[in-house]
Short mmCIF file of C-alpha atoms in Angstrom, two decimals:
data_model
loop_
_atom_site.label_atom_id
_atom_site.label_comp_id
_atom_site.label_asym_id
_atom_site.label_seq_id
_atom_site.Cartn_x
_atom_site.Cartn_y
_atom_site.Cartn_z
CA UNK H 1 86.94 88.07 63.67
CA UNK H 2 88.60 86.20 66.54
CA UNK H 3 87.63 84.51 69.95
CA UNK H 4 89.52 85.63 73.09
CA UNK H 5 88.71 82.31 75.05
CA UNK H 6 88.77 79.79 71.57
CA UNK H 7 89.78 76.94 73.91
CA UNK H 8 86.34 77.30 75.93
CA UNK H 9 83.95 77.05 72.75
CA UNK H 10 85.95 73.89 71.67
CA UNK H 11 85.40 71.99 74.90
CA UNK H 12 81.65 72.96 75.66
CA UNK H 13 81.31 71.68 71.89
CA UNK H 14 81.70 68.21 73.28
CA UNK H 15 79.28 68.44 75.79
CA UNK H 16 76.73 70.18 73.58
CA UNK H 17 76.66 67.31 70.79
CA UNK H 18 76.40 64.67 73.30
CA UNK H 19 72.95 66.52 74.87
CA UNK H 20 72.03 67.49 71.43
CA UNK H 21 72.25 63.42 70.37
CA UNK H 22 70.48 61.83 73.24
CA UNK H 23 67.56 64.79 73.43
CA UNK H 24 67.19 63.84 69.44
CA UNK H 25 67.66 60.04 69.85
CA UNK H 26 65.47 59.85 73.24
CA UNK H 27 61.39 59.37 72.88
CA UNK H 28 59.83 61.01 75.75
CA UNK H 29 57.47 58.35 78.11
CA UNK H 30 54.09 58.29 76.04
CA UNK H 31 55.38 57.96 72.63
CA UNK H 32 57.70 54.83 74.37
CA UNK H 33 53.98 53.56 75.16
CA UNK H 34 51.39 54.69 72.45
CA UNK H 35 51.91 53.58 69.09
CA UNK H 36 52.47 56.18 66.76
CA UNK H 37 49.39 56.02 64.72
CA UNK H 38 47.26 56.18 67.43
CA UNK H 39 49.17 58.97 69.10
CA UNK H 40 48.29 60.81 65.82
CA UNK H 41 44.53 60.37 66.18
CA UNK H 42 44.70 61.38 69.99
CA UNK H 43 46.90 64.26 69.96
CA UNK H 44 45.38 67.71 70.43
CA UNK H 45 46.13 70.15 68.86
CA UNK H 46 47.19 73.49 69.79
CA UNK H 47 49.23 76.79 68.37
CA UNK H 48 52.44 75.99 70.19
CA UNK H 49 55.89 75.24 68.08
CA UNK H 50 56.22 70.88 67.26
CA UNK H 51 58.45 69.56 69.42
CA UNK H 52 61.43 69.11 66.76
CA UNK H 53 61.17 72.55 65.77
CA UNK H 54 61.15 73.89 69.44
CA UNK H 55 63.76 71.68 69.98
CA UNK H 56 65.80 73.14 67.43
CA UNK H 57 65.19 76.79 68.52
CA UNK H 58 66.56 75.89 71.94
CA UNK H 59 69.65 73.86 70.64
CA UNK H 60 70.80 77.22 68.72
CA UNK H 61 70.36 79.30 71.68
CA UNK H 62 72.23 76.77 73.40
CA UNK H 63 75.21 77.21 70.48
CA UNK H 64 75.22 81.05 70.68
CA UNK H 65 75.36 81.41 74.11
CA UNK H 66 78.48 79.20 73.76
CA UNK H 67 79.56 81.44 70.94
CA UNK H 68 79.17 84.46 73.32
CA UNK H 69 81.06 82.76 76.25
CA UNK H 70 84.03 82.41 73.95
CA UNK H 71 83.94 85.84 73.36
CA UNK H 72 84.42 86.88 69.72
CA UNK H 73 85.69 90.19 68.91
CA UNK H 74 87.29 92.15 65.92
CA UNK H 75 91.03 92.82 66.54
CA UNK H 76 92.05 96.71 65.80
CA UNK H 77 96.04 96.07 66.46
CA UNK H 78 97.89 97.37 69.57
CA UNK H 79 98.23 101.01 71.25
CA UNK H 80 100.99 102.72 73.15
CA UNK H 81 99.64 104.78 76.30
CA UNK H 82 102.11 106.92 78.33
CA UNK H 83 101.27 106.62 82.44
CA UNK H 84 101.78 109.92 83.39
CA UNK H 85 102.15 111.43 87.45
CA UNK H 86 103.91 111.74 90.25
CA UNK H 87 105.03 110.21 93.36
CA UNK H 88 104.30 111.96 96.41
CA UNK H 89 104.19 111.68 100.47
CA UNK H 90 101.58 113.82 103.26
CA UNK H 91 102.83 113.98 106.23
CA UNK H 92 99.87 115.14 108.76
CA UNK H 93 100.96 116.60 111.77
CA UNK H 94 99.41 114.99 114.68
CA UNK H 95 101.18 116.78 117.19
CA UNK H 96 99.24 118.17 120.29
CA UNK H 97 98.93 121.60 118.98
CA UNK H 98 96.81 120.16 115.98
CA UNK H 99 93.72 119.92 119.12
CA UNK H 100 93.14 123.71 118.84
CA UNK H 101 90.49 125.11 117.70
CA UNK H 102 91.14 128.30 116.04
CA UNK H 103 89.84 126.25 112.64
CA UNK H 104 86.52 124.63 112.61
CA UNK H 105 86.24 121.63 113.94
CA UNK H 106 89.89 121.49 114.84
CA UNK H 107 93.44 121.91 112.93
CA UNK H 108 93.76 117.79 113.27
CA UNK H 109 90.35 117.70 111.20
CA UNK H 110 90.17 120.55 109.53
CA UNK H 111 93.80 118.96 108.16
CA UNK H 112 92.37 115.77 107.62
CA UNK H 113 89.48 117.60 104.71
CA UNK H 114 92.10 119.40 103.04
CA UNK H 115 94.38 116.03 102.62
CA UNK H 116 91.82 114.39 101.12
CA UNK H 117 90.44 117.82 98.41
CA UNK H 118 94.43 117.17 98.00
CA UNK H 119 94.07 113.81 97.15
CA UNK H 120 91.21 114.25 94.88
CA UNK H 121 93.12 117.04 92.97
CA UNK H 122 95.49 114.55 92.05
CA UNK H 123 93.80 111.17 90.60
CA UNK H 124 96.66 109.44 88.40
CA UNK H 125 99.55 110.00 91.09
CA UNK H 126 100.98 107.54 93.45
CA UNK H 127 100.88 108.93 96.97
CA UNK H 128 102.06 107.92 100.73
CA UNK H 129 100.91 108.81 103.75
CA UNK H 130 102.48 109.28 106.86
CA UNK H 131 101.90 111.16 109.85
CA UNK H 132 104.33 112.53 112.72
CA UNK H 133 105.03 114.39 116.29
CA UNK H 134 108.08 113.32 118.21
CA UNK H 135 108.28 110.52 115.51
CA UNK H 136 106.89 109.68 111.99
CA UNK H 137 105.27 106.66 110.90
CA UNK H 138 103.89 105.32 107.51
CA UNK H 139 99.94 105.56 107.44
CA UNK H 140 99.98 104.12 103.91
CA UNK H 141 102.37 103.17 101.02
CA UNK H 142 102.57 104.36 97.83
CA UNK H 143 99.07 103.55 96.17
CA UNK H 144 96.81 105.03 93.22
CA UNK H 145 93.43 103.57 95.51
CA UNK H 146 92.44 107.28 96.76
CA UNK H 147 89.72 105.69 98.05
CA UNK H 148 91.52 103.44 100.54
CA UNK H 149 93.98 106.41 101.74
CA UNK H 150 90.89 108.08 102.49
CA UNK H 151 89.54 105.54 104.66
CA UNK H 152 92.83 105.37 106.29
CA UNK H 153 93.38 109.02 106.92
CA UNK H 154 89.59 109.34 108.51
CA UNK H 155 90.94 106.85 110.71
CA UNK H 156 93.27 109.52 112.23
CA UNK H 157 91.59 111.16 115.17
CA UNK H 158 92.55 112.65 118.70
CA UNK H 159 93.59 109.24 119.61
CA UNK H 160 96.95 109.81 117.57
CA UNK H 161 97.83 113.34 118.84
CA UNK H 162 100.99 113.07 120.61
CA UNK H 163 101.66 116.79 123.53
CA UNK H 164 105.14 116.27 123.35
CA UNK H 165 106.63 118.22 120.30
CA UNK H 166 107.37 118.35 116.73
CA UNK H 167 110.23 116.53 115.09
CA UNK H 168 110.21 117.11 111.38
CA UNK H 169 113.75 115.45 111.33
CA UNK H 170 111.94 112.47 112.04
CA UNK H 171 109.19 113.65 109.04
CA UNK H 172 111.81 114.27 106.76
CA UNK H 173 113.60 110.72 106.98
CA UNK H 174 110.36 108.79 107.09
CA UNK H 175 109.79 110.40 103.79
CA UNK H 176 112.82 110.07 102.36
CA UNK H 177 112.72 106.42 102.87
CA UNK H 178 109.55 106.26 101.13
CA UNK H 179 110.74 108.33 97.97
CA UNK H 180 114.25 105.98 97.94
CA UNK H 181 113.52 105.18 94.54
CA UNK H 182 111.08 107.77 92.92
CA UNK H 183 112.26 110.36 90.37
CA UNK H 184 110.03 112.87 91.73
CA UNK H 185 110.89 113.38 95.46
CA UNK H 186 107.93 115.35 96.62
CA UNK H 187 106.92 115.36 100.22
CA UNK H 188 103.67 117.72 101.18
CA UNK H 189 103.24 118.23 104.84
CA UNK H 190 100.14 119.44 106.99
CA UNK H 191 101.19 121.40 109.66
CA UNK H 192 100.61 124.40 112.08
CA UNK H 193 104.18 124.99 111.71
CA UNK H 194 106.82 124.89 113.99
CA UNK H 195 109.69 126.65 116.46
CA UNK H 196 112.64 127.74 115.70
CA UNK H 197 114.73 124.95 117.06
CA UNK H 198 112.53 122.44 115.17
CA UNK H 199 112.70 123.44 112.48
CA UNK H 200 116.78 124.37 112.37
CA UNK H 201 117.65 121.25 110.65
CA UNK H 202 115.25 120.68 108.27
CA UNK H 203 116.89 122.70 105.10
CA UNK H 204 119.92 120.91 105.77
CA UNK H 205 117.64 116.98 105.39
CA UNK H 206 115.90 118.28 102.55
CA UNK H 207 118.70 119.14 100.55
CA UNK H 208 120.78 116.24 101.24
CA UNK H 209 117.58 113.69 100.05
CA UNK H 210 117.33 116.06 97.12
CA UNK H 211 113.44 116.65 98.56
CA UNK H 212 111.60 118.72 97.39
CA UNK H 213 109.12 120.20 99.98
CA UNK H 214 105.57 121.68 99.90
CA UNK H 215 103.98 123.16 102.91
CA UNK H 216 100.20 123.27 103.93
CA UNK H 217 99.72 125.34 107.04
CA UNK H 218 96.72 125.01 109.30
CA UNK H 219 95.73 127.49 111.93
CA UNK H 220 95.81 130.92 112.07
CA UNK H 221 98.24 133.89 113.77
CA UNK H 222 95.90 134.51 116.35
CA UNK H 223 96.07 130.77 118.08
CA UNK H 224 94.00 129.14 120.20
CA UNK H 225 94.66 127.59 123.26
CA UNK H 226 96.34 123.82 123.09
CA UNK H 227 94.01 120.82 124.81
CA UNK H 228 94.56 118.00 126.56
CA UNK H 229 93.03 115.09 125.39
CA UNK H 230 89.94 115.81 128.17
CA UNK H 231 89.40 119.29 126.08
CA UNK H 232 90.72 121.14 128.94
CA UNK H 233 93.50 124.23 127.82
CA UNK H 234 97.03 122.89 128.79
CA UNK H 235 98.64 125.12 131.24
CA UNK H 236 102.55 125.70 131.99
CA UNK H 237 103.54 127.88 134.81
CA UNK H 238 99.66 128.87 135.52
CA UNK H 239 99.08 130.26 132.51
CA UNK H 240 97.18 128.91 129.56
CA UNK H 241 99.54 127.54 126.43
CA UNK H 242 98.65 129.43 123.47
CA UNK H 243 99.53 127.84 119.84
CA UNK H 244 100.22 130.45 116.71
CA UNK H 245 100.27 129.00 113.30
CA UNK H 246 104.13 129.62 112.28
CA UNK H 247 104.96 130.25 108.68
CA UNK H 248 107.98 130.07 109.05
CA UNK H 249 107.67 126.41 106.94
CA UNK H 250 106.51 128.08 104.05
CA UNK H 251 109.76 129.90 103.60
CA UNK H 252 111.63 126.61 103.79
CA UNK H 253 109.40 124.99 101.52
CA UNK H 254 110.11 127.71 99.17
CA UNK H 255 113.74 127.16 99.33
CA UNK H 256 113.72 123.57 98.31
CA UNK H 257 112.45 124.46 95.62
CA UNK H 258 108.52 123.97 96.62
CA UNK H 259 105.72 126.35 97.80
CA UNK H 260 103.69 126.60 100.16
CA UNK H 261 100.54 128.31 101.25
CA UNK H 262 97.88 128.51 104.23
CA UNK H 263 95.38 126.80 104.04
CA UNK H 264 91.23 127.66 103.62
CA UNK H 265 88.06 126.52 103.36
CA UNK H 266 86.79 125.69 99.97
CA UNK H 267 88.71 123.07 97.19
CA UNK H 268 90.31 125.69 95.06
CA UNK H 269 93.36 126.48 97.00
CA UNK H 270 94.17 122.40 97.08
CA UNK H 271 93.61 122.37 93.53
CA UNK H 272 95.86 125.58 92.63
CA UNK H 273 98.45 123.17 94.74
CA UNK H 274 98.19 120.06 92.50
CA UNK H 275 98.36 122.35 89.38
CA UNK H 276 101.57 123.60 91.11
CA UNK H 277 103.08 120.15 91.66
CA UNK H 278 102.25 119.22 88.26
CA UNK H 279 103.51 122.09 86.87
CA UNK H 280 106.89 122.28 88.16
CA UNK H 281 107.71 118.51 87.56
CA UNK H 282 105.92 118.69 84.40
CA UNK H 283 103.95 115.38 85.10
CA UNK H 284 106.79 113.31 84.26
CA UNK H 285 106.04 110.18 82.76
CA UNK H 286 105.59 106.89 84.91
CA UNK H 287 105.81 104.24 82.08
CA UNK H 288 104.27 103.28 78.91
CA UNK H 289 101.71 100.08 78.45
CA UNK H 290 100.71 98.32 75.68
CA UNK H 291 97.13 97.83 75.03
CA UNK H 292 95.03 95.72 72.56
CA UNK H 293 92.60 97.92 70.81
CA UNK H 294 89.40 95.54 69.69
CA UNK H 295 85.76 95.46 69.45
CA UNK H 296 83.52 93.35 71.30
CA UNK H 297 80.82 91.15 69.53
CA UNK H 298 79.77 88.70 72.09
CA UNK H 299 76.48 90.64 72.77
CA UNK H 300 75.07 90.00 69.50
CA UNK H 301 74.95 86.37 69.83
CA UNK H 302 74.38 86.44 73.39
CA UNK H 303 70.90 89.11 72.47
CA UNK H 304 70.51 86.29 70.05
CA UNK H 305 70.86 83.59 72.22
CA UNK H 306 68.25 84.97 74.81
CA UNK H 307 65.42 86.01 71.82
CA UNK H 308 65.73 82.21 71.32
CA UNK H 309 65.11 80.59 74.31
CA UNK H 310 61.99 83.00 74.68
CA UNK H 311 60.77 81.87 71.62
CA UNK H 312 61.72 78.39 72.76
CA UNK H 313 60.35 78.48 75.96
CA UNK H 314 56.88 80.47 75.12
CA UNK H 315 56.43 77.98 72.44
CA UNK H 316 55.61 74.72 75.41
CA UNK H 317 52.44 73.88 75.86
CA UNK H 318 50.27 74.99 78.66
CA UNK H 319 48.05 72.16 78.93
CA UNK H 320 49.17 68.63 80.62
CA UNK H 321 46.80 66.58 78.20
CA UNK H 322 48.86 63.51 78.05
CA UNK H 323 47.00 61.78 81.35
CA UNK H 324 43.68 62.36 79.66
CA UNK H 325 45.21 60.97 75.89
CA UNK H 326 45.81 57.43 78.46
CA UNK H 327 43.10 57.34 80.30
CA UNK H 328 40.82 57.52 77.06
CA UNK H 329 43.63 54.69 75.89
CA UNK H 330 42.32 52.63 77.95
CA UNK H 331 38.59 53.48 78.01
CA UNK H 332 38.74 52.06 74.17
CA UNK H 333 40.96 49.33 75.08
CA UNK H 334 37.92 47.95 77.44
#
């Protein structure tokens, strides 16, 4: 057996012999006037502990309460565990198409739910967030806190929708900024897709970051109208604008080397996308940390430690008698 904080019982021992000494040394205020003998033939008696013996209960609860604060434990030597995961970056498009409502409540929301069943399908990795229209910009850093990227991403409402259009250049390099110096360069974006002419370059950006891209499309084929930020369809030329989901994204995806798929309501199909990820970069290890393996003993004496001062503190008396001991002092005196 061993003490993690040894140092801490040794200089609380200190303090502890010097109370213990002047409680043991120190007469309380009656015996300091009373003789002793006459104390004897005055005192009543009653069922609770002496005081030296009370005294004594409390002074070891004292001692093991010290002996728990220094923590003893039972050393079982060191163990190896491998961190295993993967880095990874969202990208949520935010662009003005994502107002439509085709998906309940809308693709921006709807897209927001399905980032974060994402994010719980993947507890141990390290993921980024960023989100992008005519630009990208970083939402979050690479963190394991799920918790806080999901504050963050709720954060992300119609506020952040940009009409003007979709640059997934601008996606792509954000990304690849992030994933600079991760083995695993996985970027998963949220998106109702894109034209042609956006998306012309983006094979070409992937391959030369060595990305590897996974696509999550939101919307459907049908469309919706797109809305202004009053709610009101956007018109060009007189005519309502009308956005399609475009899977054309999936097919890029699938040449770098990712997937892709459309996305639905329930968990499963964010969790068949983790299990993906995982599967085709084989959960490469992050790092290995040493641990020490031991058992913990400081709730025996600390258990210990409270049965005594129970017993210690049950044991006082619960009737002041020492005024009436003096007053019939002095009764005899006169």
């Amino acid at each position: 057996m061993e003490f993690v904080y040894p140092q801490f019982f040794w200089v609380m021992m200190v303090p502890f012999v010097i109370f213990v000494f002047l409680v043991v040394t120190n007469k309380d205020k009656v015996s300091r006037i009373f003789d002793e003998k006459v104390l004897e033939r005055l005192r009543v008696e009653s069922e609770a502990l002496p005081n030296y013996i009370r005294n004594i209960v409390l002074f070891l609860a004292i001692f093991f309460m010290l002996i728990a604060l220094a923590r003893p434990i039972i050393p079982r030597g060191e163990k190896t565990i491998e961190l295993k995961g993967l880095s990874a970056v969202i990208a949520i498009d935010i662009s003005g198409s994502m107002r439509s409502k085709d998906i309940y409540p809308n693709r921006l929301e709807f897209a927001k739910t399905k980032v974060k069943e994402l994010l719980d399908a993947m507890p141990t990795d390290d993921v980024a967030v960023t989100a992008f229209a005519h630009s990208a910009f970083i939402l979050s850093p690479f963190t394991s806190d799920k918790s806080t990227l999901k504050q963050l991403i709720d954060g992300v409402n119609e506020s952040y929708i940009n009409l003007v259009s979709t640059n997934f250049n601008s996606m792509v390099m954000v990304g690849a900024k992030l994933l600079k110096n991760k083995k695993q360069k996985v970027l998963i974006v949220f998106s109702d897709g894109g034209d042609k002419k956006a998306l012309e370059n983006l094979p070409k950006l992937l391959k030369e970051n060595k990305i590897t891209l996974y696509a999550v499309l939101i919307g459907t084929k049908k469309g919706a109208p797109v809305l202004d930020k009053d709610g009101k369809p956007l018109l060009k030329d007189g005519k309502i604008v009308i956005t399609q989901r475009d899977d054309e994204l999936i097919k890029i995806a699938k040449e770098s080397g990712g997937d892709g798929l459309v996305a639905g309501y329930g968990k499963a199909d964010m969790i068949a996308l983790a299990n993906k990820i995982h599967s085709d970069f084989h959960s490469r290890d992050r790092g290995k940390i040493k641990i020490k393996e031991q058992v913990e003993l400081f709730y025996y004496p600390l258990i210990l430690s409270v049965i005594l001062l129970l017993i210690g503190f049950s044991s006082i008396p619960r009737d002041k008698n020492w005024y009436k001991i003096w007053q019939k002092r002095r009764i005899w005196e006169l």
